[in-house]
mmCIF file of C-alpha atoms in Angstrom:
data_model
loop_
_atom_site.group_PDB
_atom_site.id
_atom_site.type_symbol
_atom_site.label_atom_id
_atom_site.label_comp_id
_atom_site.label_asym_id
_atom_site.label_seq_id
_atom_site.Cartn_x
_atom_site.Cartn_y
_atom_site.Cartn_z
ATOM 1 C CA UNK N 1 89.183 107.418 96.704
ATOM 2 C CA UNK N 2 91.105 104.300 95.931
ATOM 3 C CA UNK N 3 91.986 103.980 92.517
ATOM 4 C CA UNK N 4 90.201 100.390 91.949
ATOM 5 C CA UNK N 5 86.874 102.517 92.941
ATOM 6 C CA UNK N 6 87.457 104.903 89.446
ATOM 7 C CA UNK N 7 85.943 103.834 86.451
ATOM 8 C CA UNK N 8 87.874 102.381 83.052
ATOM 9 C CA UNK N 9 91.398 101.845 84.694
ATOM 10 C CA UNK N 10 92.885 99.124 83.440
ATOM 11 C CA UNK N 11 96.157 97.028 84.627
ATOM 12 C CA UNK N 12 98.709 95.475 82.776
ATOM 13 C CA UNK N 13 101.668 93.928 83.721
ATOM 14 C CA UNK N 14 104.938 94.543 81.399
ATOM 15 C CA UNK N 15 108.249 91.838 80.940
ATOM 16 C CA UNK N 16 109.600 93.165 84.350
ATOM 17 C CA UNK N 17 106.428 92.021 86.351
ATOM 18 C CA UNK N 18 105.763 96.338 86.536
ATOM 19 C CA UNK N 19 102.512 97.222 86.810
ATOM 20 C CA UNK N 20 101.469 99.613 84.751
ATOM 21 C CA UNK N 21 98.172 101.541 84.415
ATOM 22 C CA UNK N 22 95.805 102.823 81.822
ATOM 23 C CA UNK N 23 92.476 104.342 81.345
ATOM 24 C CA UNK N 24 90.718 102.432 78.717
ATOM 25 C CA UNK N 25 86.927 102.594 77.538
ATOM 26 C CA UNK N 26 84.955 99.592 77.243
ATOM 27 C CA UNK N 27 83.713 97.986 73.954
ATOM 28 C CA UNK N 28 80.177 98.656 75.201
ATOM 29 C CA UNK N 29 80.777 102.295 75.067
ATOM 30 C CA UNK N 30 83.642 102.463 71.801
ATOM 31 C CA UNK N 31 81.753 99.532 69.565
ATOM 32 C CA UNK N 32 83.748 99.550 66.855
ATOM 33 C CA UNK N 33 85.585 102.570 67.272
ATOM 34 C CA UNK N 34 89.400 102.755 67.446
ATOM 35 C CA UNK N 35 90.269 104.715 70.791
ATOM 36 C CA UNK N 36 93.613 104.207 71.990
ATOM 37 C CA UNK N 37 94.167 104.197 76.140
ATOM 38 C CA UNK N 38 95.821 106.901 77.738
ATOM 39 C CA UNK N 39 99.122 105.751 80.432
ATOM 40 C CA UNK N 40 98.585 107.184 83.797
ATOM 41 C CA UNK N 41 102.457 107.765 84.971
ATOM 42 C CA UNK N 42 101.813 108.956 88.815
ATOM 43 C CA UNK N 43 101.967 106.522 91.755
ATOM 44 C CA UNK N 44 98.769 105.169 92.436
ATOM 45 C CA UNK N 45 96.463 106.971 95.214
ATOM 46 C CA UNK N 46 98.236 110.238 95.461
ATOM 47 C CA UNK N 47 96.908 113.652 93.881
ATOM 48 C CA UNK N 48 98.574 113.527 90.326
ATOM 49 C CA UNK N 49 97.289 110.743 89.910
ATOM 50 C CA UNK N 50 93.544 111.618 90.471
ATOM 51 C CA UNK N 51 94.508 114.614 87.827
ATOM 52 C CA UNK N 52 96.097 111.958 85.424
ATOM 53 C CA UNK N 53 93.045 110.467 85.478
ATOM 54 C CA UNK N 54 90.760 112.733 85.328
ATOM 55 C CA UNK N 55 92.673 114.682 82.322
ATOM 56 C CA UNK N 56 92.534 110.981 80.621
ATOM 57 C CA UNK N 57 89.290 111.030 81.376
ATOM 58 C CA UNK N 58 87.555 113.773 80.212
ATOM 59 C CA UNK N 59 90.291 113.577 76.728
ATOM 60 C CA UNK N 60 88.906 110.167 76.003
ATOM 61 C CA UNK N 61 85.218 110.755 76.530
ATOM 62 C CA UNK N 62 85.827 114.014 74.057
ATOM 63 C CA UNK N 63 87.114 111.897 71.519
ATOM 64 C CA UNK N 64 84.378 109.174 71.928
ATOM 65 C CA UNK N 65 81.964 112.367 71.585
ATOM 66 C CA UNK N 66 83.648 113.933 68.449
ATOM 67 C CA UNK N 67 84.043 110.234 66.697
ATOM 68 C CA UNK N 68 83.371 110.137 63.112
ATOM 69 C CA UNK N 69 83.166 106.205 61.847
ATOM 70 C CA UNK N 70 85.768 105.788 59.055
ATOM 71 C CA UNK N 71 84.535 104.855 55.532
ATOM 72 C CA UNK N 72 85.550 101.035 55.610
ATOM 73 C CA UNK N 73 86.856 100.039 52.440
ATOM 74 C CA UNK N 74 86.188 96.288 51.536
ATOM 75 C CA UNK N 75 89.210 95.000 49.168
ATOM 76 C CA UNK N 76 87.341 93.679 45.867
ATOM 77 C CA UNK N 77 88.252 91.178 42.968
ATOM 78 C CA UNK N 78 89.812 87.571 44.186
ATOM 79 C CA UNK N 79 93.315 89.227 46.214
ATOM 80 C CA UNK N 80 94.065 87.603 49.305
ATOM 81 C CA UNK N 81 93.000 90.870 51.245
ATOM 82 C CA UNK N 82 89.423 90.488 49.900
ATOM 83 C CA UNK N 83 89.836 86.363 50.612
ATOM 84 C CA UNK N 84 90.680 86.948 54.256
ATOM 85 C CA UNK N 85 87.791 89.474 54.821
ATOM 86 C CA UNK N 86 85.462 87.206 53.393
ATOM 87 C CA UNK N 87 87.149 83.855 55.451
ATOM 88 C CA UNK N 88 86.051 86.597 58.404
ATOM 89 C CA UNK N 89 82.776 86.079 57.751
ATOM 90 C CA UNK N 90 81.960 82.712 57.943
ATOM 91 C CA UNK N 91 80.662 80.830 61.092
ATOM 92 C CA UNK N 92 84.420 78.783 61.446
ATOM 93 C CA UNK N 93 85.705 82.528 62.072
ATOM 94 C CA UNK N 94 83.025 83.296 64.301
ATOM 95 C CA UNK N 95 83.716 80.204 66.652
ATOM 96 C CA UNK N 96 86.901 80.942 67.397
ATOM 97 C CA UNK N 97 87.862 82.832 70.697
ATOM 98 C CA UNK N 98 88.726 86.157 70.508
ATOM 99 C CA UNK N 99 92.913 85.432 71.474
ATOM 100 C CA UNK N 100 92.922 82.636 68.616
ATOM 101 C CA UNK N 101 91.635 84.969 66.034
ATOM 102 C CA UNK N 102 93.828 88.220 67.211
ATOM 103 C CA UNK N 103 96.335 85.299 66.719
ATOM 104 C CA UNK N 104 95.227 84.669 62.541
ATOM 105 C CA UNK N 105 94.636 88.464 62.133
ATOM 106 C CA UNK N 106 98.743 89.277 63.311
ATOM 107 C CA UNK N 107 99.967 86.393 61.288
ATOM 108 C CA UNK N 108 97.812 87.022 57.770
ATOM 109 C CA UNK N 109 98.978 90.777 58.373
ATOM 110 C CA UNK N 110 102.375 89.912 58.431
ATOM 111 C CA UNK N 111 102.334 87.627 55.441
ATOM 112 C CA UNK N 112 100.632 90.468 53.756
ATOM 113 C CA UNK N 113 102.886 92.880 54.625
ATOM 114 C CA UNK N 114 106.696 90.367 54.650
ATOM 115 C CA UNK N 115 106.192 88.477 51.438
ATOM 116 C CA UNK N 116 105.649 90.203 48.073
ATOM 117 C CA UNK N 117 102.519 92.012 49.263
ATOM 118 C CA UNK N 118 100.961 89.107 49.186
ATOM 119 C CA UNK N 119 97.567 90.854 50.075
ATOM 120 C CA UNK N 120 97.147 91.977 46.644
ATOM 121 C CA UNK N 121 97.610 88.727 45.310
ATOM 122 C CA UNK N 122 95.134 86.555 43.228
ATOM 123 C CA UNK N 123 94.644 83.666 45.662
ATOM 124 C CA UNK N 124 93.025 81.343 43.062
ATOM 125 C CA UNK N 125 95.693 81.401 40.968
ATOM 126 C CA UNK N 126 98.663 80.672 43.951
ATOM 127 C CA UNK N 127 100.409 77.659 43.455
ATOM 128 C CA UNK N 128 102.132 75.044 45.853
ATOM 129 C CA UNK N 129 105.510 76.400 44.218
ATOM 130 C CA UNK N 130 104.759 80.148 45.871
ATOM 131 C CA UNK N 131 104.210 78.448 49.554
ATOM 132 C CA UNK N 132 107.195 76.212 48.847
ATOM 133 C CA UNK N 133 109.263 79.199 48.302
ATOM 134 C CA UNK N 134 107.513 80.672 51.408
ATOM 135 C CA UNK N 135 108.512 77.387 53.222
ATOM 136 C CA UNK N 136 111.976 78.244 52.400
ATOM 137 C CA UNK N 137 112.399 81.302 53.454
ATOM 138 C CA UNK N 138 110.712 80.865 56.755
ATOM 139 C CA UNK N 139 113.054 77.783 57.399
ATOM 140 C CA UNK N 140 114.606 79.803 60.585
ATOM 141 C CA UNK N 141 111.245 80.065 62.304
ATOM 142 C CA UNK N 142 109.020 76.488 61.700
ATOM 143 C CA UNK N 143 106.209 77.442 64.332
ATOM 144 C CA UNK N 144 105.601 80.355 62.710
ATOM 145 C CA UNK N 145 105.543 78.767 59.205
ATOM 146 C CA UNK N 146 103.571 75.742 60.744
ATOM 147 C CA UNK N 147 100.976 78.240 62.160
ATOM 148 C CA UNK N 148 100.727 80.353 59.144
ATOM 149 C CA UNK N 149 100.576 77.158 57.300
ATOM 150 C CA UNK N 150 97.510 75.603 59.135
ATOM 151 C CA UNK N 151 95.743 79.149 59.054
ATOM 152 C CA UNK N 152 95.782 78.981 54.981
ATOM 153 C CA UNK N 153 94.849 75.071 55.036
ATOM 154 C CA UNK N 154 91.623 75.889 56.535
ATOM 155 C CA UNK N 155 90.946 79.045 54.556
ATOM 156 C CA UNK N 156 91.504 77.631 51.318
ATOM 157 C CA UNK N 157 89.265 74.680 52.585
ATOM 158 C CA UNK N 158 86.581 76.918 53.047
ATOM 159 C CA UNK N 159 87.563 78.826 49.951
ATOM 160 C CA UNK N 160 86.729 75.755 47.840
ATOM 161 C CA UNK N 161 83.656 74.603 50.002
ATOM 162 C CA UNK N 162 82.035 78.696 49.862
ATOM 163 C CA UNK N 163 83.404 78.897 46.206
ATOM 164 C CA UNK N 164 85.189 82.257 46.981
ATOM 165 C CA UNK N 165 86.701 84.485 43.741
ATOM 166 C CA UNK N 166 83.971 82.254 41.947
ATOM 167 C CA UNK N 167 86.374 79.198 42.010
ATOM 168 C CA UNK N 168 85.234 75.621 41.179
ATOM 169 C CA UNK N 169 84.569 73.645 43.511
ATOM 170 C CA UNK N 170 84.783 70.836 41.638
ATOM 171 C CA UNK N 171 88.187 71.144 40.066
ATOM 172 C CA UNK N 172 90.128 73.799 42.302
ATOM 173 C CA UNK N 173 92.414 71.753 44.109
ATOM 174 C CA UNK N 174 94.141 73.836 47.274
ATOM 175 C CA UNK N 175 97.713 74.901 46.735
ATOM 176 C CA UNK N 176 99.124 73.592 50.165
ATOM 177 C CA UNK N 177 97.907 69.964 49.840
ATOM 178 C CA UNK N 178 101.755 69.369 48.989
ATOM 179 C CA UNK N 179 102.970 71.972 51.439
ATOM 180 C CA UNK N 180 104.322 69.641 54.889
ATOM 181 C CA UNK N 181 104.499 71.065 58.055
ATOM 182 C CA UNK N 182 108.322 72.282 58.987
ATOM 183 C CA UNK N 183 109.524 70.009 61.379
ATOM 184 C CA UNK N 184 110.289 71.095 65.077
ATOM 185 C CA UNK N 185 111.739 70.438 68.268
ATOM 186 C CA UNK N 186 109.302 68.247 69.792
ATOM 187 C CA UNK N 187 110.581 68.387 73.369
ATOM 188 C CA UNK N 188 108.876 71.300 74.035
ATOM 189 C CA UNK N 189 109.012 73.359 77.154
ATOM 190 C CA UNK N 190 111.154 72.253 79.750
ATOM 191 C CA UNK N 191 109.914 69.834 82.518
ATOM 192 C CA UNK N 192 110.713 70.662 85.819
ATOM 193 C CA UNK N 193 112.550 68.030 87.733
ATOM 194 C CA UNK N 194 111.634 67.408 91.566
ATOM 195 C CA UNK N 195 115.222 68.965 92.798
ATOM 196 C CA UNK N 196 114.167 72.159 90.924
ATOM 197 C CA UNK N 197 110.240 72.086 92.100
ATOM 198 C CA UNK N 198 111.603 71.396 95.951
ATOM 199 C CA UNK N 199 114.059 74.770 95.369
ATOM 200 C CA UNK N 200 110.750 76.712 94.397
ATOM 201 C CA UNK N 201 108.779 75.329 97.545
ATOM 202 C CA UNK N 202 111.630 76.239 99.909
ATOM 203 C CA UNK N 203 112.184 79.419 98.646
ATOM 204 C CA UNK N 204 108.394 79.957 98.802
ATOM 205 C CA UNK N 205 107.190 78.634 101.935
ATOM 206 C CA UNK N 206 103.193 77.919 102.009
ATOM 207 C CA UNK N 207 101.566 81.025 103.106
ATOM 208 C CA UNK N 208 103.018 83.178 100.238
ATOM 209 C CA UNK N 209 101.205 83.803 96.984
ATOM 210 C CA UNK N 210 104.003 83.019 94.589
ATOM 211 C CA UNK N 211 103.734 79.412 96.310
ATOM 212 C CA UNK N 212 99.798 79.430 96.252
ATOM 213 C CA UNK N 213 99.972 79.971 92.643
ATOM 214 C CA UNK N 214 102.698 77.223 92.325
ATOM 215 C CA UNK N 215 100.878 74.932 94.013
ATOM 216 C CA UNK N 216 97.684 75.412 91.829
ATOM 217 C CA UNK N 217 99.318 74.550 88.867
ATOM 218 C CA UNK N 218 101.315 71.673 90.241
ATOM 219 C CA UNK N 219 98.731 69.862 92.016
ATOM 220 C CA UNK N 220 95.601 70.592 89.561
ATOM 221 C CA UNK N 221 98.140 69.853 86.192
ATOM 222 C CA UNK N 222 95.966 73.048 84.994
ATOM 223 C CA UNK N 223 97.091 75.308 81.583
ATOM 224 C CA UNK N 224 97.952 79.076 82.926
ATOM 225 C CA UNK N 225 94.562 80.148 80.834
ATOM 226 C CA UNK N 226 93.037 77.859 83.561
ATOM 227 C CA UNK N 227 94.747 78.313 86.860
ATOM 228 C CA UNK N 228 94.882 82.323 87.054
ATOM 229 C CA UNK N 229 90.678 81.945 86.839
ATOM 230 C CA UNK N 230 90.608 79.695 89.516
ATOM 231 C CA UNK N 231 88.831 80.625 92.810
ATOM 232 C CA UNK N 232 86.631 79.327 95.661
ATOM 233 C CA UNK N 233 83.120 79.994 93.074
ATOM 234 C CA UNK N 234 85.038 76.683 91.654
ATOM 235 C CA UNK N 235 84.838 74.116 94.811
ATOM 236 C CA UNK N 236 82.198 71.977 94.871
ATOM 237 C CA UNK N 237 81.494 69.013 97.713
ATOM 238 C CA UNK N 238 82.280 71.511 100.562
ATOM 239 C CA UNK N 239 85.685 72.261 99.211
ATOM 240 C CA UNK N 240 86.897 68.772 98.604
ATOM 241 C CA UNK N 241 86.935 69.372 94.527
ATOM 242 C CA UNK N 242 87.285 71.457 91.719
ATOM 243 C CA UNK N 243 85.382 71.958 88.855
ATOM 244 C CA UNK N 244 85.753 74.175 86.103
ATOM 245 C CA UNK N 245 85.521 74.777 82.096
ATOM 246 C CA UNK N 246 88.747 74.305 80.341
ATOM 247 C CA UNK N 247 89.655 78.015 78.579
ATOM 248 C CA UNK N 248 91.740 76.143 75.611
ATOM 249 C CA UNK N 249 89.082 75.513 73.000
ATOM 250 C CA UNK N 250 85.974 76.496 74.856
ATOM 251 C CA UNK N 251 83.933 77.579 71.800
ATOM 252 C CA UNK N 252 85.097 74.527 69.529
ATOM 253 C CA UNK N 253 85.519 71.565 72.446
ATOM 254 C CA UNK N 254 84.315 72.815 75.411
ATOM 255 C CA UNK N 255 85.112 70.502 78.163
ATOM 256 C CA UNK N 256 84.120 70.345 82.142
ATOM 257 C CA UNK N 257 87.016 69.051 84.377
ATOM 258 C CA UNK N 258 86.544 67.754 88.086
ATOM 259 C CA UNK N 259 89.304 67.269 90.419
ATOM 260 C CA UNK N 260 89.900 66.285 93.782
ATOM 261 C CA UNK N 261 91.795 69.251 96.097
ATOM 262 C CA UNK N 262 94.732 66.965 97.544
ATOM 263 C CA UNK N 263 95.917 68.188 101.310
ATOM 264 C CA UNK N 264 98.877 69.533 99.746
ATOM 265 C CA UNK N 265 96.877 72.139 97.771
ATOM 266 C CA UNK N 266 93.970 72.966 100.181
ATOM 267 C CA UNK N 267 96.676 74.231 102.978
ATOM 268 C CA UNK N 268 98.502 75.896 100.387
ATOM 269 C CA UNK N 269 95.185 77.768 99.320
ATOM 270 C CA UNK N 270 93.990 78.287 102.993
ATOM 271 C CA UNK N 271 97.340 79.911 103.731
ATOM 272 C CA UNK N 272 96.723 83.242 101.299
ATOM 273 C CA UNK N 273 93.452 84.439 101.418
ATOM 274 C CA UNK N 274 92.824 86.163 98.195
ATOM 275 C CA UNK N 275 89.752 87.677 99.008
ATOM 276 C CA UNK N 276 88.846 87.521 95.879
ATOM 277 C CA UNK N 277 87.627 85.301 92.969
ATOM 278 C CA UNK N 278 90.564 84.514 92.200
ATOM 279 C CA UNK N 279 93.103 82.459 94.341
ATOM 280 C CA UNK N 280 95.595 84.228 93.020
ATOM 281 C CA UNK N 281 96.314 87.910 93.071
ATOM 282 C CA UNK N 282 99.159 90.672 92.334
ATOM 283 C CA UNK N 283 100.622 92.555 95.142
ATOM 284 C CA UNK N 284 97.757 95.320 94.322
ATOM 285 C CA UNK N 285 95.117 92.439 95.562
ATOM 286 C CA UNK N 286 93.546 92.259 92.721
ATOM 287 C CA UNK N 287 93.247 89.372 90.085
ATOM 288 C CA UNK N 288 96.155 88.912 87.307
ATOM 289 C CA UNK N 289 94.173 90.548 83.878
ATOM 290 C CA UNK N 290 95.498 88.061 81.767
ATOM 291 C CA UNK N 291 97.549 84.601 81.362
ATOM 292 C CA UNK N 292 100.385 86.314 80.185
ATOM 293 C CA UNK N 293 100.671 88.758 83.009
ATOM 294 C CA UNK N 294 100.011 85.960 85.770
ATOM 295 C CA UNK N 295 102.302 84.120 83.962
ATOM 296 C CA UNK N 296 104.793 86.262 83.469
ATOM 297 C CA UNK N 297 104.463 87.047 87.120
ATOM 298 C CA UNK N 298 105.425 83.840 88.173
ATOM 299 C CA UNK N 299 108.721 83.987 86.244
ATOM 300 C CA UNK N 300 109.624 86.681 87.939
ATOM 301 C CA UNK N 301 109.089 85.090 91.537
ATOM 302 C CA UNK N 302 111.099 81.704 89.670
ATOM 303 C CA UNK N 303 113.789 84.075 88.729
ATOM 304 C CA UNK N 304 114.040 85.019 92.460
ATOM 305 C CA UNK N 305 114.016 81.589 93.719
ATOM 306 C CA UNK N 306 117.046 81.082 91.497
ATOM 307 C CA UNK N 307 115.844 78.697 88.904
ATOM 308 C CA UNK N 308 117.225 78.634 85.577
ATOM 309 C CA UNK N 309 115.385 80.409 82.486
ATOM 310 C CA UNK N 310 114.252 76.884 81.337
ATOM 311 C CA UNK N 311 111.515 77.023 84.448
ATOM 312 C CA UNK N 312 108.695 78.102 83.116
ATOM 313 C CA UNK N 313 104.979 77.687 83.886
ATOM 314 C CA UNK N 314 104.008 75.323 81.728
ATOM 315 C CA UNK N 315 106.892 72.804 82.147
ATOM 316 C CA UNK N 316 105.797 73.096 85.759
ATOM 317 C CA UNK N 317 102.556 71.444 84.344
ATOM 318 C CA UNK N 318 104.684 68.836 82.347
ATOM 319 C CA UNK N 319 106.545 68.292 85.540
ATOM 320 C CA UNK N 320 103.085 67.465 87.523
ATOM 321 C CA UNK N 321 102.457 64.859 84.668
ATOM 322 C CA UNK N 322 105.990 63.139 84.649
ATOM 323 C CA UNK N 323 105.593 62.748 88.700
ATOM 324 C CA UNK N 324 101.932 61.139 88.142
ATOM 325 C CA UNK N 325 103.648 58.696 85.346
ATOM 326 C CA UNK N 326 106.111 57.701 87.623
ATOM 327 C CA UNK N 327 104.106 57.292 90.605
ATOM 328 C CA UNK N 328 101.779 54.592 88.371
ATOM 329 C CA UNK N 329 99.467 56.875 87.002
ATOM 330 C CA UNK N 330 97.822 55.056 83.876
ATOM 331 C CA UNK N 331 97.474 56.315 80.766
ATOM 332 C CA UNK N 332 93.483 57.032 81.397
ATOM 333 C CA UNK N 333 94.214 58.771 84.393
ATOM 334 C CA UNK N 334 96.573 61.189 83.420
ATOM 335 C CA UNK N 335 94.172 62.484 79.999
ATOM 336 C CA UNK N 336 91.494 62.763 82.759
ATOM 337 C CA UNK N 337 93.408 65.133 85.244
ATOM 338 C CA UNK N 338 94.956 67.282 82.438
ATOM 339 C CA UNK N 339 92.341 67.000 79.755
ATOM 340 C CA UNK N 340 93.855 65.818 77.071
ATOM 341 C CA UNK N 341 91.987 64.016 74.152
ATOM 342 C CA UNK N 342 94.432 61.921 72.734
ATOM 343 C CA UNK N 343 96.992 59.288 73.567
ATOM 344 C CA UNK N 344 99.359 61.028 71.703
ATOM 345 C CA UNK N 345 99.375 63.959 73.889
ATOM 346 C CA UNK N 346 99.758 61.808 76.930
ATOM 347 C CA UNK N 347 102.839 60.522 75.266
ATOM 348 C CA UNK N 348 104.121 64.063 74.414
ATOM 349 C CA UNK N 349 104.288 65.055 78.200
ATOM 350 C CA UNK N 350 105.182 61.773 79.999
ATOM 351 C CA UNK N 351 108.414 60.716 77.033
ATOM 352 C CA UNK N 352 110.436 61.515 80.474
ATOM 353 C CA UNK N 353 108.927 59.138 82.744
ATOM 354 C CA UNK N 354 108.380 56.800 80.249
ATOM 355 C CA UNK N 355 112.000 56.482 79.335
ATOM 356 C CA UNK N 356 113.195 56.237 83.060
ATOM 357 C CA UNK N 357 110.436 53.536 84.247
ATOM 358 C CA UNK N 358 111.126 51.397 80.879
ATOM 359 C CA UNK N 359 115.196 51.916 81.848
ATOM 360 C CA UNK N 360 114.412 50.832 85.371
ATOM 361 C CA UNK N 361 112.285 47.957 84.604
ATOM 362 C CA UNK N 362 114.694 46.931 81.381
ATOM 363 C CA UNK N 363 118.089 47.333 82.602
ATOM 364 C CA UNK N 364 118.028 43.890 84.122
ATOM 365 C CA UNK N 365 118.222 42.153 80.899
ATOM 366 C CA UNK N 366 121.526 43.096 80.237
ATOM 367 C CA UNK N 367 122.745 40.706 82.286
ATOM 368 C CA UNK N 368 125.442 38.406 80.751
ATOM 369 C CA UNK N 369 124.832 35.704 83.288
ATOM 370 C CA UNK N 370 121.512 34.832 81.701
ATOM 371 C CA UNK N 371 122.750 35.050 78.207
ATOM 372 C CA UNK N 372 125.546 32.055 79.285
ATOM 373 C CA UNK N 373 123.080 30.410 80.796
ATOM 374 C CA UNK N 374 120.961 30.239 78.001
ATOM 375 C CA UNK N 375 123.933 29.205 75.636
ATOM 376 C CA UNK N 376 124.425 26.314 77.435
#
């Protein structure tokens, strides 16, 4: 029996693009109980690992059998623990996906844990002094601080609005209204230049999947979230478009993209065969489990091609955008092929193109000729 035919196994993929495997319960069967995986070390489809499994198996089920549902404990008075569980409560908590609020549960925990157990804290009585201090000493990490920072904005604005630890809502004024943002490097990711996407594409010839999945981000301008999803349930117009739902922000701004399949793409994603839902697969044939292993995949298959660290997935998506500026693409056009919402963002990804089609066009007025010309 192939191992894909057993219930509860599970696949990740680990920093080195390894495979490993796991047999995990569902949430329909654990609800809300804590039961940890068990590793399954054996090579897949041989005998040990059928008694890996099994063994993991059977130890798991027992201790699904045998649970008994801790007492939970919720924090009381106005600390920061009890101000966080009741922030969980609330329908803005509720709306956000689960990876964005996995996201606000590791960084509160930390800030609990790193800074003057700051869980047992009186939150109503915090000043903008305390977070200025914070500020300071997270000065080495500002995306951190900046996250952390916009995660307590919006609690203490729903602090005030709920009237949490009995504060007035009238008067209570939130301690980081004079907390800024730390500022960052706002070049962001890398964008790939067209000598380093042409080193890829010869490296990867069309009919491999590393290219496939190169291609699908390059020619749809798609996030990771989105392109490891994509599959043939997502062409519409006998295979001359796309159309899917963007992951990023589904529950708060959901948004519907179409796109046209361009030639380049459509051979690329004739050439592979998945199979499967997904265009994209590991060398198991099955679909990546998560962004981060399908994207960590593909830097592994970059590394091979002998691009430099800088190459990563998403500047491949920034590099789609700067070719699209340069070819002419308008402002308009580019927010509708890569959804974004603002012309700011436009800006963000295209400052490379921008800068070398206003050079190009400008250069000409340094010329000295017409500035004698116009002296006279």
């Amino acid at each position: 029996m192939s191992r894909f035919a057993k219930k509860y196994i599970a696949i990740q993929v680990n920093s080195k693009g390894i495979e490993l495997f796991y047999v995990r319960l569902p949430k329909s069967l654990t609800g809300t109980k804590k039961i940890k995986s068990v590793r399954l070390f054996s090579q897949p489809d041989t005998e040990e690992f059928d008694k890996e499994y099994w063994a993991a198996r059977k130890k798991l089920e027992s201790q699904l059998a045998g649970y008994v549902e801790p007492e939970i404990k919720i924090p009381s008075g106005k600390t920061f623990l009890h101000f966080f569980a009741e922030f969980k409560k609330t329908s803005r908590w509720q709306n956000y996906d689960e990876d964005t609020r996995r996201g606000k549960i590791n960084r509160m925990n930390q800030f609990f844990e790193n800074y003057a157990q700051a869980g047992k804290i009186d939150f109503t009585i915090l000043k903008t002094s305390h977070f200025l201090d914070l500020q300071d000493k997270m000065a080495q990490t500002p995306h951190q601080f900046n996250n952390l920072r916009k995660d307590l904005v919006v609690m203490y604005k729903e602090a005030i609005k709920r009237e949490f630890g009995n504060i007035d809502r009238d008067n209570f004024r939130s301690p980081l209204d004079y907390v800024d943002p730390l500022p960052v490097n706002t070049a962001g990711h890398h964008t790939w230049t067209l000598e380093e996407i042409e080193q890829f594409q010869d490296y990867w010839p069309i009919g491999t999947m590393p290219r496939k999945a190169f291609d699908l981000i390059l020619f749809t301008g798609t996030r990771v979230s989105d392109a490891y999803r994509l599959g043939p349930q997502n062409e519409i117009e006998n295979g001359s478009k796309l159309r899917f739902k963007v992951f990023k922000n589904r529950n708060s701004k959901p948004k519907e993209i179409e796109l046209p399949i361009l030639p380049e793409l459509r051979q690329s994603l004739n050439s592979v065969p998945s199979g499967q839902l997904a265009y994209v697969t590991s060398s198991y044939g099955r679909p990546f489990a998560s962004p981060k292993a399908f994207s960590q995949w593909v830097v592994k298959k970059r590394k091979l091609a002998g691009l430099p660290a800088c190459c990563v997935p998403h500047g491949l998506r920034k590099g789609g955008a700067t070719i699209a500026a340069e070819n002419g693409a308008t402002e308009q056009q580019l927010k509708s092929i890569f959804g974004w919402d603002t012309l700011s963002q436009v800006q963000r990804y295209t400052r490379t193109a921008s800068q070398k089609i206003g050079a190009e066009s400008g250069i000409f007025h340094l010329n000295l000729k017409r500035k004698e010309n116009k002296a006279t």
